């Protein structure tokens, strides 16, 4: 059936409007003064599932999950994200090609994770398979595979009335550990600062706050903060100087990272003032003690993969989740 020119024009306009609306992401809203956005996060987990057996900062996936559940009882809009290097690094998880990590991150209702070398340990195709099983988004502004993006540079999440952009950045080869620098053939790491500049330029009109998830290291994170004042928060990794409770401040940007292997859960609350501006930050490090609460559903899930898994390695005959060194 042939449509008349007027009908064709109206149909075309409707299609264009639909495409534009879909591409715009969450719409801008007024943000009431006093609105707070809670972001929970981890850095450099290296697929560690067990606690370390320490009396303090013991960590462990069942305790992390329990803390997330408790936080969401207080505020259902809590966002959980990972700064990258979470998918591989322990024998049992590596045997599953990262699928166990994906399963537990799905269970924790993760919102977004950055891609770094430990997400690509088993090759790009294996990562794509893991990605298909993931119920959360991956971001990377500076990783390419044969010249094409491995994931979107950023995603925008609507949290209450605020739109929060999450940008992913992978550290360059020179800051990677010697045992994890063998990126899959065809994968390249582009300059983090230039990549961040492009991503921030694309995201800033679509978001009310910009968060970078980074494995670039202390020096590069500081340089990015100096270069890009529009960035509100950098959740970093690849550092032994954990500071979830006491952020570094560069200009107006806060830089935080947690202890490795999931020993601590970082918390940052963004508190909005007038004119959709963040007026203050409330940081905290949530330590997970061996005697603390544990999520039995998470324990059941992990044991479906690893039958002899124990929260505390001292309770098990063998420590199934020891990180590779």
Short mmCIF file of C-alpha atoms in Angstrom, two decimals:
data_model
loop_
_atom_site.label_atom_id
_atom_site.label_comp_id
_atom_site.label_asym_id
_atom_site.label_seq_id
_atom_site.Cartn_x
_atom_site.Cartn_y
_atom_site.Cartn_z
CA UNK A 1 0.00 0.00 0.00
CA UNK A 2 1.38 3.38 -1.00
CA UNK A 3 1.12 6.14 1.60
CA UNK A 4 0.39 9.74 0.64
CA UNK A 5 3.25 12.25 1.24
CA UNK A 6 1.61 13.79 4.32
CA UNK A 7 1.15 10.40 6.02
CA UNK A 8 4.69 9.41 5.11
CA UNK A 9 6.07 12.63 6.61
CA UNK A 10 4.11 12.18 9.84
CA UNK A 11 5.24 8.57 10.14
CA UNK A 12 8.88 9.54 9.57
CA UNK A 13 8.67 12.31 12.18
CA UNK A 14 7.17 9.91 14.71
CA UNK A 15 9.95 7.38 14.13
CA UNK A 16 12.64 10.05 14.53
CA UNK A 17 11.03 11.31 17.75
CA UNK A 18 10.86 7.76 19.12
CA UNK A 19 14.53 7.11 18.32
CA UNK A 20 15.59 10.41 19.90
CA UNK A 21 13.60 9.69 23.07
CA UNK A 22 15.08 6.20 23.36
CA UNK A 23 18.60 7.53 22.92
CA UNK A 24 18.28 10.28 25.50
CA UNK A 25 18.29 7.97 28.52
CA UNK A 26 16.71 9.11 31.79
CA UNK A 27 15.02 12.51 31.55
CA UNK A 28 16.11 15.47 33.64
CA UNK A 29 14.02 16.06 36.75
CA UNK A 30 14.02 18.58 39.54
CA UNK A 31 16.11 17.27 42.42
CA UNK A 32 14.62 18.34 45.76
CA UNK A 33 17.11 19.86 48.17
CA UNK A 34 18.22 17.21 50.64
CA UNK A 35 17.93 14.32 48.17
CA UNK A 36 20.65 11.77 48.84
CA UNK A 37 22.09 9.11 46.54
CA UNK A 38 23.83 6.15 48.17
CA UNK A 39 26.57 4.37 46.23
CA UNK A 40 28.15 1.20 47.60
CA UNK A 41 31.28 -0.05 45.88
CA UNK A 42 34.25 -2.40 45.82
CA UNK A 43 37.70 -2.29 44.22
CA UNK A 44 40.12 -5.03 43.12
CA UNK A 45 38.06 -7.96 44.39
CA UNK A 46 40.02 -10.45 42.23
CA UNK A 47 37.08 -12.92 42.46
CA UNK A 48 37.71 -13.51 46.18
CA UNK A 49 34.69 -15.20 47.75
CA UNK A 50 35.94 -16.23 51.20
CA UNK A 51 36.71 -13.96 54.07
CA UNK A 52 40.36 -13.58 54.96
CA UNK A 53 39.92 -15.10 58.44
CA UNK A 54 40.89 -11.77 60.01
CA UNK A 55 39.08 -10.58 63.13
CA UNK A 56 38.55 -7.20 61.46
CA UNK A 57 37.98 -6.37 57.80
CA UNK A 58 37.43 -10.06 57.18
CA UNK A 59 35.27 -9.55 54.11
CA UNK A 60 33.75 -12.44 52.21
CA UNK A 61 30.94 -12.58 49.68
CA UNK A 62 28.22 -13.67 52.12
CA UNK A 63 28.96 -10.76 54.44
CA UNK A 64 29.14 -8.29 51.56
CA UNK A 65 25.76 -9.50 50.33
CA UNK A 66 24.30 -9.20 53.84
CA UNK A 67 25.51 -5.59 54.11
CA UNK A 68 23.95 -4.77 50.75
CA UNK A 69 20.64 -6.29 51.84
CA UNK A 70 20.74 -4.26 55.06
CA UNK A 71 21.52 -1.05 53.16
CA UNK A 72 18.60 -1.62 50.79
CA UNK A 73 16.24 -2.13 53.70
CA UNK A 74 17.07 1.44 54.72
CA UNK A 75 17.12 2.81 51.16
CA UNK A 76 15.82 0.65 48.28
CA UNK A 77 17.49 2.98 45.75
CA UNK A 78 21.03 2.03 46.83
CA UNK A 79 23.40 1.52 43.88
CA UNK A 80 26.16 -1.10 44.02
CA UNK A 81 29.05 -0.86 41.56
CA UNK A 82 32.51 -2.37 41.11
CA UNK A 83 35.59 -0.46 39.98
CA UNK A 84 36.91 -3.42 37.96
CA UNK A 85 39.13 -6.50 38.23
CA UNK A 86 36.45 -8.55 39.99
CA UNK A 87 35.85 -11.45 37.62
CA UNK A 88 38.95 -13.67 37.94
CA UNK A 89 41.88 -14.37 40.24
CA UNK A 90 41.05 -17.45 42.34
CA UNK A 91 41.26 -21.11 41.23
CA UNK A 92 37.60 -22.10 41.66
CA UNK A 93 36.26 -19.00 39.94
CA UNK A 94 38.83 -19.20 37.17
CA UNK A 95 37.75 -22.78 36.48
CA UNK A 96 34.26 -21.40 35.75
CA UNK A 97 35.74 -18.73 33.43
CA UNK A 98 34.29 -16.04 35.66
CA UNK A 99 30.74 -17.36 35.64
CA UNK A 100 30.72 -17.73 39.44
CA UNK A 101 31.65 -14.06 39.81
CA UNK A 102 28.83 -13.10 37.46
CA UNK A 103 26.35 -15.24 39.42
CA UNK A 104 27.19 -13.67 42.78
CA UNK A 105 27.19 -10.15 41.31
CA UNK A 106 23.76 -10.83 39.83
CA UNK A 107 22.58 -12.01 43.25
CA UNK A 108 23.82 -8.75 44.81
CA UNK A 109 21.83 -6.74 42.23
CA UNK A 110 24.92 -4.98 40.94
CA UNK A 111 24.17 -1.93 38.78
CA UNK A 112 27.41 -1.45 36.87
CA UNK A 113 30.98 -2.79 36.70
CA UNK A 114 34.10 -1.47 35.01
CA UNK A 115 36.03 -3.74 32.65
CA UNK A 116 39.74 -4.28 33.26
CA UNK A 117 42.25 -7.03 32.56
CA UNK A 118 40.79 -9.57 35.00
CA UNK A 119 37.46 -9.41 33.18
CA UNK A 120 39.34 -10.42 30.01
CA UNK A 121 41.51 -13.19 31.50
CA UNK A 122 39.86 -15.92 29.43
CA UNK A 123 39.60 -13.96 26.20
CA UNK A 124 37.10 -11.59 24.66
CA UNK A 125 34.70 -14.33 23.57
CA UNK A 126 34.57 -15.77 27.10
CA UNK A 127 33.90 -12.27 28.43
CA UNK A 128 31.05 -11.86 25.96
CA UNK A 129 29.55 -15.13 27.21
CA UNK A 130 29.83 -13.90 30.80
CA UNK A 131 28.32 -10.59 29.72
CA UNK A 132 25.27 -12.39 28.32
CA UNK A 133 24.66 -13.92 31.75
CA UNK A 134 25.12 -10.61 33.57
CA UNK A 135 22.09 -8.70 34.82
CA UNK A 136 24.17 -5.56 35.23
CA UNK A 137 25.93 -3.19 32.84
CA UNK A 138 29.61 -3.06 31.96
CA UNK A 139 31.40 0.15 31.02
CA UNK A 140 34.74 0.97 29.45
CA UNK A 141 35.75 4.23 27.80
CA UNK A 142 39.27 3.16 26.84
CA UNK A 143 39.30 -0.57 26.01
CA UNK A 144 39.08 -1.58 22.36
CA UNK A 145 38.97 -4.94 20.62
CA UNK A 146 40.14 -4.84 17.02
CA UNK A 147 39.40 -1.13 17.04
CA UNK A 148 35.84 -1.39 18.36
CA UNK A 149 34.51 -0.69 21.84
CA UNK A 150 34.20 -3.65 24.18
CA UNK A 151 31.36 -1.89 26.02
CA UNK A 152 29.68 1.50 26.24
CA UNK A 153 31.89 4.27 27.60
CA UNK A 154 29.27 5.15 30.21
CA UNK A 155 25.78 4.37 31.43
CA UNK A 156 23.34 6.72 33.13
CA UNK A 157 21.32 5.39 36.07
CA UNK A 158 18.23 7.10 37.42
CA UNK A 159 18.53 7.12 41.22
CA UNK A 160 15.54 8.83 42.79
CA UNK A 161 15.34 12.18 40.97
CA UNK A 162 19.06 12.24 40.09
CA UNK A 163 20.75 10.92 36.96
CA UNK A 164 24.15 9.40 37.74
CA UNK A 165 26.62 8.68 34.93
CA UNK A 166 29.13 5.86 35.47
CA UNK A 167 32.22 5.91 33.23
CA UNK A 168 34.68 3.01 33.04
CA UNK A 169 38.47 3.33 32.71
CA UNK A 170 41.10 0.59 32.60
CA UNK A 171 44.67 1.23 33.69
CA UNK A 172 47.42 1.06 31.09
CA UNK A 173 49.84 -1.85 30.72
CA UNK A 174 52.55 -0.14 32.79
CA UNK A 175 50.40 -0.16 35.95
CA UNK A 176 49.13 -3.74 35.61
CA UNK A 177 50.59 -6.50 37.75
CA UNK A 178 53.21 -8.62 36.02
CA UNK A 179 50.99 -11.72 36.11
CA UNK A 180 48.00 -10.04 34.48
CA UNK A 181 49.46 -7.96 31.66
CA UNK A 182 48.74 -10.49 28.95
CA UNK A 183 45.66 -8.92 27.43
CA UNK A 184 43.90 -10.95 24.73
CA UNK A 185 45.17 -10.47 21.19
CA UNK A 186 43.49 -7.48 19.59
CA UNK A 187 42.70 -5.70 22.87
CA UNK A 188 44.21 -2.24 23.32
CA UNK A 189 44.09 0.28 26.18
CA UNK A 190 43.68 3.87 25.04
CA UNK A 191 44.91 6.92 26.92
CA UNK A 192 42.78 7.23 30.09
CA UNK A 193 42.76 11.04 30.21
CA UNK A 194 41.73 11.51 26.58
CA UNK A 195 39.14 8.75 26.88
CA UNK A 196 37.77 10.29 30.08
CA UNK A 197 37.58 13.71 28.43
CA UNK A 198 35.49 12.32 25.57
CA UNK A 199 33.22 10.33 27.88
CA UNK A 200 32.64 13.23 30.28
CA UNK A 201 31.85 15.56 27.37
CA UNK A 202 29.26 13.07 26.13
CA UNK A 203 27.78 12.35 29.57
CA UNK A 204 27.64 15.70 31.34
CA UNK A 205 24.47 16.97 29.66
CA UNK A 206 22.73 13.66 30.33
CA UNK A 207 23.58 13.41 34.03
CA UNK A 208 23.40 15.29 37.32
CA UNK A 209 26.57 13.65 38.67
CA UNK A 210 29.52 11.89 37.07
CA UNK A 211 31.25 8.90 38.67
CA UNK A 212 34.34 7.27 37.17
CA UNK A 213 35.09 3.61 37.91
CA UNK A 214 38.83 3.25 37.46
CA UNK A 215 41.73 0.81 37.68
CA UNK A 216 44.18 3.48 36.54
CA UNK A 217 46.01 3.88 39.86
CA UNK A 218 46.54 6.78 42.25
CA UNK A 219 48.57 9.09 40.02
CA UNK A 220 46.32 8.78 36.98
CA UNK A 221 43.13 9.15 39.02
CA UNK A 222 44.52 12.36 40.51
CA UNK A 223 45.47 13.66 37.05
CA UNK A 224 41.98 12.90 35.73
CA UNK A 225 40.45 14.79 38.66
CA UNK A 226 42.72 17.77 37.97
CA UNK A 227 41.92 17.71 34.26
CA UNK A 228 38.17 17.13 34.50
CA UNK A 229 36.48 19.23 37.21
CA UNK A 230 33.03 18.00 36.08
CA UNK A 231 33.81 14.61 37.65
CA UNK A 232 32.24 14.35 41.10
CA UNK A 233 33.62 11.01 42.28
CA UNK A 234 36.34 8.58 41.20
CA UNK A 235 36.05 5.07 42.60
CA UNK A 236 39.50 3.72 41.96
CA UNK A 237 41.60 0.64 42.44
CA UNK A 238 45.10 -0.68 41.90
CA UNK A 239 46.23 0.89 45.15
CA UNK A 240 47.17 -0.31 48.64
CA UNK A 241 46.11 3.04 50.08
CA UNK A 242 42.46 2.29 50.80
CA UNK A 243 40.55 5.40 51.86
CA UNK A 244 36.82 4.74 51.68
CA UNK A 245 36.23 6.70 54.91
CA UNK A 246 38.61 9.57 54.11
CA UNK A 247 38.48 10.52 50.40
CA UNK A 248 41.25 12.43 48.70
CA UNK A 249 39.92 15.74 47.45
CA UNK A 250 41.27 17.15 44.19
CA UNK A 251 39.45 20.38 43.38
CA UNK A 252 35.80 19.38 43.85
CA UNK A 253 36.40 15.70 43.01
CA UNK A 254 36.48 12.95 45.64
CA UNK A 255 38.73 9.93 45.04
CA UNK A 256 38.13 6.71 46.97
CA UNK A 257 39.08 3.03 46.88
CA UNK A 258 38.51 0.05 49.18
CA UNK A 259 40.74 -2.69 50.55
CA UNK A 260 41.42 -5.46 48.05
CA UNK A 261 39.63 -8.80 47.84
CA UNK A 262 36.32 -7.47 49.13
CA UNK A 263 37.49 -7.00 52.71
CA UNK A 264 35.63 -3.70 52.99
CA UNK A 265 32.52 -2.32 51.32
CA UNK A 266 32.83 1.35 50.45
CA UNK A 267 29.92 3.73 50.89
CA UNK A 268 29.50 7.23 49.50
CA UNK A 269 26.38 9.34 49.91
CA UNK A 270 25.90 12.28 47.53
CA UNK A 271 23.70 14.92 49.18
CA UNK A 272 22.05 17.46 46.90
CA UNK A 273 21.51 21.10 47.70
CA UNK A 274 19.86 23.82 45.64
CA UNK A 275 19.98 23.98 41.83
CA UNK A 276 20.73 20.27 41.42
CA UNK A 277 24.20 20.71 42.90
CA UNK A 278 25.88 18.25 45.26
CA UNK A 279 26.38 20.18 48.49
CA UNK A 280 28.16 17.50 50.51
CA UNK A 281 29.53 13.96 50.55
CA UNK A 282 29.18 11.39 53.34
CA UNK A 283 31.85 8.66 53.02
CA UNK A 284 32.12 5.48 55.05
CA UNK A 285 34.05 2.21 55.09
CA UNK A 286 31.84 -0.75 56.03
CA UNK A 287 34.08 -3.32 57.69
CA UNK A 288 32.83 -6.88 57.69
CA UNK A 289 33.78 -8.81 60.80
CA UNK A 290 33.93 -12.59 61.04
CA UNK A 291 31.20 -12.43 63.66
CA UNK A 292 29.06 -10.13 61.51
CA UNK A 293 25.89 -10.90 59.61
CA UNK A 294 25.95 -13.31 56.70
CA UNK A 295 23.51 -13.90 53.83
CA UNK A 296 22.39 -17.57 53.82
CA UNK A 297 21.01 -17.32 50.27
CA UNK A 298 24.38 -16.19 48.98
CA UNK A 299 26.05 -19.04 50.85
CA UNK A 300 23.65 -21.50 49.21
CA UNK A 301 24.38 -20.01 45.77
CA UNK A 302 28.15 -20.25 46.17
CA UNK A 303 27.90 -23.82 47.45
CA UNK A 304 25.95 -24.76 44.33
CA UNK A 305 29.24 -24.09 42.50
CA UNK A 306 31.73 -24.92 45.27
CA UNK A 307 30.22 -27.53 47.64
CA UNK A 308 32.93 -27.24 50.32
CA UNK A 309 32.88 -23.43 50.40
CA UNK A 310 33.14 -21.86 53.88
CA UNK A 311 32.66 -18.22 54.86
CA UNK A 312 35.84 -18.33 56.88
CA UNK A 313 38.78 -20.31 55.43
CA UNK A 314 39.79 -21.32 58.97
CA UNK A 315 36.55 -23.31 59.16
CA UNK A 316 37.33 -25.27 55.98
CA UNK A 317 39.79 -28.08 55.38
CA UNK A 318 41.08 -26.27 52.31
CA UNK A 319 40.88 -22.63 51.34
CA UNK A 320 39.11 -22.78 47.99
CA UNK A 321 39.19 -19.07 47.27
CA UNK A 322 42.78 -18.05 47.84
CA UNK A 323 43.88 -15.39 45.39
CA UNK A 324 46.72 -16.12 43.03
CA UNK A 325 49.85 -14.23 43.85
#
